[in-house]
XYZ file of C-alpha atoms in Angstrom:
616
model
C 17.731 1.564 5.272
C 14.592 3.170 3.938
C 15.152 6.374 1.964
C 12.050 8.603 2.253
C 10.970 12.084 1.273
C 8.440 13.956 -0.833
C 8.222 13.364 -4.577
C 10.992 15.377 -6.222
C 13.083 15.578 -3.028
C 16.021 13.845 -4.739
C 15.800 10.242 -3.549
C 16.346 8.625 -6.962
C 19.070 11.136 -7.823
C 20.960 10.245 -4.641
C 20.945 6.530 -5.510
C 22.147 7.281 -9.045
C 25.035 9.334 -7.652
C 25.997 6.595 -5.174
C 26.188 3.924 -7.887
C 27.860 6.206 -10.459
C 24.999 6.604 -12.938
C 25.046 10.383 -12.350
C 27.736 12.784 -11.108
C 27.358 15.201 -8.238
C 28.152 18.909 -8.655
C 30.407 18.781 -5.598
C 31.697 16.333 -3.027
C 32.601 12.700 -3.500
C 31.329 9.166 -2.969
C 33.708 6.930 -1.030
C 33.445 3.145 -1.192
C 35.842 0.193 -0.960
C 37.356 -0.789 -4.291
C 35.981 -4.344 -4.233
C 32.515 -3.431 -2.959
C 29.871 -5.015 -5.195
C 26.938 -2.660 -5.742
C 23.591 -3.762 -7.188
C 21.189 -1.089 -8.473
C 17.519 -1.400 -9.519
C 16.167 1.669 -11.318
C 12.469 2.492 -11.694
C 12.571 2.107 -15.486
C 12.604 -1.362 -17.125
C 16.110 -2.247 -18.444
C 16.851 -3.677 -21.888
C 16.860 -7.432 -21.332
C 17.161 -8.344 -24.998
C 15.291 -11.137 -26.747
C 16.337 -14.005 -24.474
C 14.522 -16.457 -22.266
C 13.716 -15.558 -18.686
C 15.928 -18.460 -17.601
C 18.951 -16.931 -19.364
C 18.260 -13.453 -17.948
C 18.087 -14.780 -14.384
C 21.315 -16.756 -14.898
C 23.050 -13.445 -15.723
C 22.975 -12.884 -11.972
C 25.074 -16.031 -11.547
C 27.572 -15.204 -14.296
C 30.603 -16.313 -12.266
C 29.060 -19.689 -11.479
C 28.010 -20.110 -15.102
C 31.539 -19.289 -16.289
C 33.034 -21.708 -13.778
C 30.601 -24.411 -14.864
C 31.612 -23.912 -18.494
C 35.272 -24.222 -17.510
C 34.520 -27.451 -15.638
C 32.765 -28.871 -18.702
C 35.722 -27.916 -20.871
C 38.146 -29.721 -18.524
C 35.868 -32.763 -18.473
C 35.858 -32.854 -22.297
C 39.643 -32.615 -22.370
C 39.950 -35.428 -19.823
C 37.845 -37.701 -22.004
C 40.348 -37.494 -24.859
C 43.607 -36.710 -22.994
C 46.686 -38.876 -23.176
C 48.033 -40.439 -19.990
C 50.910 -37.989 -19.518
C 48.387 -35.085 -19.298
C 45.855 -36.762 -17.038
C 47.471 -35.825 -13.724
C 47.464 -32.090 -14.493
C 43.875 -32.125 -15.774
C 42.648 -34.080 -12.753
C 44.331 -31.586 -10.409
C 42.756 -28.673 -12.298
C 39.351 -30.342 -12.215
C 39.690 -30.913 -8.476
C 40.470 -27.234 -7.858
C 37.525 -26.133 -10.023
C 35.101 -28.537 -8.328
C 36.170 -27.307 -4.875
C 35.616 -23.703 -5.934
C 32.302 -24.586 -7.613
C 31.058 -26.255 -4.432
C 32.173 -23.309 -2.312
C 30.018 -21.051 -4.494
C 27.032 -23.442 -4.135
C 27.189 -24.017 -7.862
C 25.219 -27.268 -7.647
C 22.347 -25.343 -5.975
C 22.348 -22.537 -8.549
C 19.548 -23.931 -10.723
C 17.357 -24.431 -7.664
C 18.060 -20.828 -6.596
C 16.974 -19.566 -10.024
C 13.745 -21.573 -9.758
C 13.033 -20.296 -6.225
C 13.574 -16.642 -7.154
C 11.450 -16.982 -10.300
C 8.623 -18.595 -8.339
C 8.882 -16.091 -5.493
C 8.483 -13.206 -7.945
C 5.376 -14.812 -9.420
C 6.710 -16.454 -12.594
C 5.314 -19.830 -13.554
C 7.679 -22.671 -14.388
C 6.651 -22.449 -18.044
C 7.631 -18.758 -18.158
C 11.303 -19.633 -17.612
C 11.584 -20.822 -21.218
C 9.740 -17.865 -22.773
C 11.307 -14.716 -24.205
C 11.380 -11.713 -21.865
C 10.708 -9.519 -24.917
C 7.095 -10.743 -24.797
C 6.648 -9.631 -21.185
C 4.985 -6.378 -20.128
C 7.099 -3.647 -18.562
C 5.997 -4.705 -15.069
C 7.031 -8.327 -15.580
C 10.324 -7.216 -17.140
C 10.991 -5.248 -13.948
C 10.411 -8.453 -11.974
C 12.921 -10.256 -14.201
C 15.487 -7.475 -13.632
C 14.888 -7.649 -9.877
C 15.345 -11.434 -9.891
C 18.615 -11.136 -11.798
C 19.858 -8.542 -9.314
C 18.934 -10.635 -6.257
C 20.716 -13.688 -7.677
C 23.884 -11.657 -8.220
C 24.193 -11.338 -4.393
C 25.801 -7.860 -4.203
C 27.282 -6.444 -1.001
C 24.941 -3.438 -1.193
C 21.540 -3.360 -2.887
C 20.193 0.025 -4.035
C 16.481 -0.444 -4.791
C 14.337 2.336 -6.296
C 10.668 1.459 -5.731
C 11.196 -2.338 -5.895
C 7.559 -3.118 -4.993
C 5.972 -0.982 -7.736
C 5.153 -3.904 -10.044
C 4.747 -6.657 -7.444
C 1.579 -8.169 -6.047
C 1.227 -8.760 -2.312
C 2.516 -12.343 -2.417
C 5.661 -11.278 -4.297
C 6.217 -8.300 -1.963
C 6.039 -10.553 1.095
C 8.415 -13.037 -0.531
C 10.842 -10.195 -1.350
C 10.760 -8.993 2.268
C 11.672 -12.453 3.531
C 14.412 -12.827 0.896
C 15.999 -9.463 1.742
C 15.937 -10.195 5.468
C 17.863 -13.395 4.874
C 20.249 -12.052 2.225
C 22.996 -10.730 4.497
C 23.596 -7.676 2.269
C 23.152 -4.005 3.084
C 19.964 -2.615 1.487
C 18.981 0.957 0.682
C 15.374 1.080 -0.525
C 13.204 3.906 -1.798
C 9.592 2.926 -1.288
C 6.122 4.372 -0.762
C 5.017 1.039 0.713
C 4.753 1.618 4.445
C 4.298 -2.068 5.331
C 7.401 -2.967 3.288
C 9.561 -0.408 5.137
C 8.091 -1.461 8.472
C 9.147 -5.044 7.785
C 12.676 -4.611 6.377
C 14.048 -1.293 7.620
C 16.236 -0.887 10.701
C 16.962 2.766 9.861
C 15.176 5.526 7.940
C 16.947 8.395 6.170
C 14.759 11.363 5.282
C 15.560 13.822 2.480
C 13.985 17.208 3.114
C 15.006 20.422 1.332
C 18.347 18.925 0.286
C 19.320 17.717 3.766
C 19.526 14.205 5.179
C 18.205 13.262 8.629
C 18.607 9.771 10.081
C 16.215 7.921 12.392
C 16.633 4.502 13.988
C 13.970 1.840 13.561
C 11.381 1.164 10.870
C 8.971 3.588 9.165
C 6.367 3.644 11.935
C 9.105 4.373 14.476
C 10.424 7.117 12.182
C 6.998 8.783 12.120
C 6.889 8.741 15.924
C 10.422 10.156 16.241
C 9.832 12.806 13.571
C 6.672 14.032 15.268
C 8.520 14.274 18.591
C 11.432 16.080 16.897
C 9.134 18.501 15.094
C 7.233 19.287 18.282
C 10.505 19.980 20.117
C 11.841 22.149 17.266
C 8.588 24.126 17.050
C 8.669 24.752 20.791
C 12.344 25.772 20.705
C 11.793 28.074 17.714
C 8.822 29.728 19.420
C 10.782 30.180 22.658
C 13.743 31.660 20.764
C 11.439 34.032 18.892
C 10.017 35.377 22.157
C 13.487 35.808 23.645
C 14.706 37.609 20.507
C 11.708 39.920 20.631
C 12.517 40.870 24.251
C 16.178 41.394 23.350
C 15.324 43.734 20.450
C 12.862 45.623 22.639
C 15.690 46.206 25.154
C 18.075 47.278 22.367
C 15.600 49.753 20.874
C 14.714 51.147 24.287
C 18.285 51.894 25.416
C 20.007 52.482 22.064
C 19.863 56.282 22.522
C 20.430 56.232 26.293
C 23.791 57.631 27.316
C 23.990 55.327 30.304
C 22.917 52.123 28.531
C 24.200 52.582 24.956
C 27.198 50.297 25.485
C 24.994 47.591 26.984
C 22.499 47.905 24.111
C 25.235 47.622 21.481
C 26.711 44.612 23.231
C 23.283 42.962 23.320
C 22.734 43.767 19.633
C 26.005 42.076 18.628
C 25.070 39.005 20.641
C 21.613 38.828 19.065
C 22.996 39.104 15.532
C 25.310 36.162 16.173
C 22.519 33.865 17.357
C 21.877 30.939 14.994
C 18.155 30.919 14.348
C 16.207 27.726 14.985
C 14.097 26.833 11.963
C 10.585 25.766 12.837
C 9.669 22.565 10.940
C 7.694 23.075 7.761
C 6.001 20.333 5.787
C 4.593 20.212 2.313
C 0.813 20.712 2.203
C -1.303 17.548 2.181
C -4.222 16.696 -0.047
C -7.637 17.184 1.566
C -10.802 15.476 0.372
C -13.657 13.150 1.302
C -15.923 10.845 -0.688
C -19.601 11.863 -0.780
C -21.782 8.733 -0.781
C -24.956 10.539 -1.809
C -28.348 8.795 -1.333
C -28.310 5.403 0.381
C -28.527 2.321 -1.834
C -30.549 -0.826 -1.221
C -29.149 -3.231 1.377
C -27.898 -5.635 -1.333
C -25.687 -3.378 -3.438
C -24.083 -5.929 -5.817
C -25.018 -9.530 -6.567
C -22.983 -11.953 -8.712
C -24.260 -15.410 -9.600
C -22.086 -17.991 -11.415
C -20.155 -15.193 -13.140
C -17.498 -16.439 -15.581
C -15.135 -14.847 -18.086
C -12.398 -16.270 -20.299
C -9.675 -14.662 -22.372
C -8.954 -17.140 -25.138
C -8.059 -20.453 -23.483
C -7.499 -18.918 -20.062
C -10.267 -18.740 -17.482
C -9.989 -15.483 -15.509
C -13.168 -15.712 -13.438
C -15.105 -18.954 -13.025
C -18.537 -19.369 -11.394
C -18.089 -16.442 -8.997
C -20.903 -16.080 -6.447
C -20.801 -12.927 -4.374
C -23.191 -10.697 -2.441
C -21.883 -7.242 -1.521
C -24.082 -5.553 1.051
C -24.403 -1.837 1.649
C -21.563 -0.521 3.804
C -19.090 -3.312 3.037
C -15.554 -2.169 2.236
C -14.199 -5.061 0.227
C -10.486 -5.475 -0.532
C -9.734 -7.486 -3.677
C -6.425 -9.307 -3.320
C -4.618 -11.938 -5.344
C -1.671 -12.410 -7.696
C -1.382 -10.268 -10.810
C -3.598 -11.853 -13.457
C -6.049 -13.336 -10.944
C -8.979 -11.209 -12.146
C -9.147 -8.230 -9.772
C -9.252 -5.547 -12.487
C -11.510 -7.730 -14.653
C -14.059 -8.081 -11.847
C -14.130 -4.318 -11.286
C -14.552 -3.675 -15.035
C -17.479 -6.126 -15.130
C -19.246 -4.408 -12.217
C -18.538 -0.980 -13.756
C -20.163 -2.128 -17.004
C -16.990 -1.740 -19.066
C -16.847 -5.442 -19.843
C -19.425 -8.206 -20.333
C -19.225 -11.654 -18.732
C -19.344 -14.850 -20.785
C -21.790 -16.474 -18.404
C -23.654 -15.837 -15.177
C -25.620 -12.897 -13.816
C -24.571 -9.532 -12.387
C -27.156 -7.309 -10.699
C -26.805 -3.910 -9.058
C -29.177 -3.050 -6.236
C -31.755 -0.278 -6.324
C -30.491 3.310 -6.081
C -26.883 2.192 -6.668
C -24.647 4.873 -8.173
C -21.264 3.504 -9.272
C -18.030 5.490 -9.343
C -15.130 3.720 -11.071
C -11.424 4.528 -10.857
C -9.565 2.415 -13.432
C -6.017 1.234 -12.806
C -4.772 3.423 -15.654
C -7.245 6.274 -15.090
C -4.378 8.752 -14.820
C -3.021 7.650 -18.207
C -6.431 8.136 -19.858
C -6.354 11.889 -19.280
C -5.801 14.038 -22.381
C -2.199 15.302 -22.144
C -3.093 18.386 -24.229
C -5.663 19.660 -21.740
C -4.854 21.723 -18.684
C -5.744 20.524 -15.189
C -8.676 22.954 -15.007
C -9.968 22.043 -18.474
C -9.987 18.335 -17.663
C -11.763 18.795 -14.319
C -14.282 21.397 -15.495
C -15.019 19.407 -18.648
C -15.887 16.347 -16.556
C -17.958 18.298 -14.007
C -21.787 18.298 -14.051
C -23.465 21.523 -15.197
C -24.226 22.573 -11.609
C -20.514 23.004 -10.835
C -19.136 26.537 -11.148
C -15.502 27.263 -12.110
C -14.912 28.492 -8.545
C -16.203 25.200 -7.083
C -14.017 23.178 -9.458
C -10.986 25.281 -8.498
C -11.784 24.713 -4.810
C -11.910 20.955 -5.349
C -8.608 21.019 -7.246
C -7.081 23.069 -4.425
C -7.787 20.179 -2.051
C -5.654 18.032 -4.364
C -2.796 20.595 -4.285
C -3.573 22.167 -7.685
C -3.554 25.816 -6.641
C -2.968 29.111 -8.387
C -1.118 28.695 -11.672
C -0.917 24.914 -11.167
C -4.451 24.526 -12.578
C -3.169 25.875 -15.913
C -0.475 23.194 -16.253
C -0.809 20.836 -19.217
C -1.542 17.269 -18.094
C 1.295 16.058 -20.305
C 3.900 17.719 -18.040
C 2.461 16.417 -14.746
C 4.235 13.735 -12.721
C 2.631 10.341 -12.193
C 1.541 11.343 -8.698
C -0.024 14.595 -9.927
C -1.966 12.787 -12.661
C -3.210 10.244 -10.107
C -4.416 13.064 -7.824
C -6.213 14.719 -10.745
C -7.964 11.458 -11.689
C -9.156 11.091 -8.073
C -10.389 14.689 -8.062
C -12.444 14.033 -11.213
C -14.009 10.981 -9.523
C -15.284 13.250 -6.721
C -17.229 15.507 -9.082
C -20.284 13.249 -8.635
C -21.447 11.528 -5.401
C -21.424 7.714 -5.621
C -22.674 5.227 -3.034
C -20.595 2.413 -4.601
C -16.908 3.026 -5.361
C -14.807 0.687 -7.506
C -11.142 1.603 -7.102
C -8.420 -0.222 -9.045
C -4.953 0.530 -7.629
C -5.723 4.139 -6.610
C -2.506 4.315 -4.559
C -0.216 3.923 -7.597
C 2.179 6.913 -7.828
C 0.874 8.454 -4.576
C 3.355 9.416 -1.869
C 3.040 8.307 1.756
C 1.082 11.360 2.917
C -1.408 11.139 0.043
C -1.930 7.431 0.721
C -2.610 8.212 4.374
C -5.238 10.815 3.439
C -6.813 8.431 0.905
C -6.999 5.657 3.512
C -8.666 7.999 6.011
C -11.174 9.211 3.402
C -12.080 5.646 2.394
C -12.395 4.542 6.040
C -14.923 7.383 6.571
C -16.806 6.680 3.322
C -20.448 5.940 4.099
C -21.145 3.825 1.014
C -19.945 0.518 -0.391
C -16.366 0.040 -1.578
C -14.490 -2.501 -3.707
C -10.773 -1.750 -3.577
C -7.996 -3.513 -5.492
C -4.611 -2.573 -4.070
C -1.201 -4.041 -3.287
C -0.709 -1.606 -0.405
C -1.256 -3.666 2.749
C -1.241 -0.618 5.017
C -4.142 0.978 3.109
C -6.026 -2.343 3.037
C -5.626 -2.733 6.799
C -6.882 0.795 7.413
C -9.905 0.480 5.113
C -11.234 -3.043 4.563
C -14.054 -4.726 6.474
C -13.848 -7.814 4.204
C -11.318 -9.407 1.837
C -12.132 -11.198 -1.412
C -9.236 -13.472 -2.416
C -8.974 -14.149 -6.144
C -8.940 -16.273 -8.233
C -10.727 -18.523 -5.670
C -13.329 -15.775 -4.922
C -13.277 -16.719 -1.236
C -14.629 -14.072 1.123
C -13.019 -13.291 4.505
C -14.226 -10.899 7.194
C -11.661 -8.383 8.447
C -8.548 -6.750 6.988
C -5.877 -8.338 4.828
C -3.488 -8.496 7.784
C -6.058 -10.371 9.869
C -6.520 -12.975 7.115
C -3.065 -13.041 5.477
C -2.125 -16.537 6.648
C -5.394 -18.109 5.479
C -5.241 -16.302 2.123
C -1.648 -17.400 1.503
C -2.585 -21.003 2.292
C -5.515 -20.973 -0.149
C -3.873 -19.022 -2.992
C -1.588 -20.276 -5.746
C 0.822 -18.196 -7.867
C -0.474 -16.801 -11.143
C 2.263 -15.689 -13.534
C 2.302 -14.178 -17.004
C 2.081 -17.671 -18.515
C -0.861 -18.839 -16.429
C -1.080 -20.687 -13.105
C 2.290 -21.428 -11.577
C 3.682 -24.552 -9.973
C 2.705 -24.638 -6.310
C 5.420 -27.168 -5.629
C 8.037 -24.694 -6.858
C 6.929 -22.088 -4.318
C 7.273 -24.521 -1.430
C 11.043 -24.302 -1.746
C 11.143 -20.521 -1.336
C 13.975 -19.048 0.700
C 13.043 -18.313 4.290
C 14.596 -16.099 6.934
C 13.905 -15.347 10.556
C 12.521 -11.847 11.016
C 13.692 -10.288 14.310
C 10.503 -8.198 14.412
C 7.010 -9.677 14.007
C 5.270 -8.602 10.796
C 2.616 -5.910 11.055
C -0.180 -8.480 10.862
C 1.108 -10.306 13.969
C 1.584 -7.294 16.194
C -0.970 -6.409 18.874
C -3.760 -4.573 17.101
C -6.129 -1.974 18.520
C -9.707 -3.029 17.648
C -10.997 -0.866 14.782
C -14.505 0.480 14.312
C -16.056 -1.762 11.620
C -18.828 0.322 10.039
C -20.334 -2.546 8.047
C -20.421 -5.008 10.949
C -21.757 -2.270 13.225
C -24.570 -1.432 10.775
C -25.636 -5.094 10.693
C -25.594 -5.277 14.493
C -27.633 -2.080 14.740
C -30.231 -3.377 12.258
C -30.505 -6.673 14.150
C -30.879 -4.802 17.448
C -33.636 -2.590 16.000
C -35.467 -5.654 14.648
C -35.217 -7.375 18.044
C -36.591 -4.310 19.871
C -39.504 -4.019 17.423
C -40.355 -7.723 17.742
C -40.268 -7.608 21.546
C -42.364 -4.423 21.633
C -44.936 -6.081 19.379
C -45.075 -9.178 21.596
C -45.276 -7.083 24.757
C -48.198 -5.174 23.211
C -50.037 -8.422 22.410
C -49.537 -9.778 25.930
C -50.572 -6.479 27.538
C -53.778 -6.400 25.493
C -54.653 -9.988 26.495
C -53.978 -9.308 30.162
C -56.173 -6.179 30.025
C -59.038 -8.029 28.298
C -61.665 -9.360 30.802
C -62.429 -12.167 28.386
C -59.010 -13.626 29.058
C -60.060 -14.290 32.648
C -63.437 -15.787 31.826
C -62.007 -18.118 29.165
C -58.969 -19.327 31.114
C -58.201 -20.472 34.604
C -55.950 -18.633 37.044
C -53.016 -20.893 36.060
C -53.163 -19.788 32.388
C -53.376 -16.115 33.361
C -50.353 -16.529 35.636
C -48.394 -18.061 32.740
C -49.433 -15.119 30.557
C -48.291 -12.654 33.202
C -44.997 -14.534 33.602
C -44.335 -14.370 29.859
C -45.181 -10.653 29.864
C -42.678 -10.053 32.661
C -39.967 -12.016 30.792
C -40.632 -10.087 27.551
C -40.413 -6.774 29.407
C -37.052 -7.799 30.865
C -35.749 -8.866 27.423
C -37.052 -5.608 25.951
C -35.129 -3.564 28.530
C -31.923 -5.469 27.680
C -32.530 -5.056 23.920
C -33.127 -1.319 24.319
C -29.908 -0.991 26.322
C -27.995 -2.871 23.623
C -29.521 -0.642 20.914
C -28.576 2.519 22.832
C -24.969 1.286 23.207
C -24.725 0.665 19.455
C -26.108 4.121 18.671
C -23.523 5.686 21.014
C -20.729 3.734 19.292
C -21.942 4.929 15.886
C -21.905 8.550 17.012
C -18.398 8.232 18.484
C -17.039 6.012 15.666
C -15.458 3.584 18.160
């Protein structure tokens, strides 16, 4: 079950009440006494100063305890006297049978598979979790929880700190787990893959929908349309009823009827028309057009200490390309964007920006860089060019839902989603024909992600986007750059997912992982095909279309030039005096063929122009 709703609707609070972390003001939670609940909070837990291997084995505590008991019995058998052997052998036999029933001999392999699936290298298993970042500690906590095999899993944003490969592994693992799962997530593709039911929290009430997230959206729209129609119809009927009541209230003949109608009207339960929270509204201004070759990388390399992050990267990014950067955490996505933005310098190679390129850069932690002491308006107005007036800045902030007194809020009290919206608003203060966006969807809710995806799909410039949100990538990208291999694919992530997975290897916090370890990952049969495999409506590819249009224009110009040459020769009397009738006939035949090709080229060019105007 996917648990959805606006930020602040109470999703996390509900999970905490269900698992007993918080108490409700009223009502009760009923569950079987022996039900085993597993809960993953959004905040990293205290894992102590132990190895990752030990932390993951906490999820198999019963097996570990049983294994210790078996070892103890084995030690006693080695030194036992003959009159005690029979009892010890019987005890050992019972323990071995129970150990086998719990798949105890497969436990170590399960630990290795879960660690690999979540992106940890084999070497990381023996390192202290205290050295890990908060995101990797969350992965360790998730792995421990999955290994504990609870009856019900309560997951609060489980994909927040996972890369795409780990998210896809988690989906497969959950589908084959056999446990009930309740997941809060802003990852639409994740909920589309795992959910069979969606529960929506809206204004303190729960509404249930069958199917995955996409099916929920369809059902909710149909429900809202029906409710709006019913509310409107009821409003008209109520208005007629009150008009009747007011008209005959003072009539001696109809007073009784009017009073009876009034009582009936007052008892009517009003239908509430659906209301939804306002959505952000914005678009990216590309400004003046850049040169055709916007970014060029030649043999670009960068190392951090002994670790090579980028090695001999060759890449040409042409105007209009919307490039998705994908790869495991630590594969160099953020580093590449920082290099292009000029915030970092490569160790070797060449990086060149094309003429008239204006770069806008949204760093992964852009929201955290904002001064918490400033207000929303101070931060935006302080970053705005001199030509911006306070009214214009307020209007821009209004599109990002900072309205009225909200612009006077201190940044330090804003939620993660609000800070992310503010950082995006500041990026829009200047037009840029090249956008570098590093995880811009972090902390954004579903609606804001949808608006962002639409704005990026309409963006007329060049885009490099690093994101773990497959839905946004599929809506936006015309090309995919898979790191660390730096291999370029045409199309969305979903269209190239299989090829990317085949070419990529895991990259964990301790460096490249063991590909052989990942081969043993748990698999499950998904009753529904993943989003990437479902029938897809062809999308308008702006970059590919621009190339086709340029090629068509060049072909028309070349044919027109050749037709002009042939026409001039045919009209020149000298052509007839210098050549025989056979040569002139060949010239006329070529002219006729060029004219036919020119008509076809013009028709093709006109079709492409029509497609550009319609965006389809």
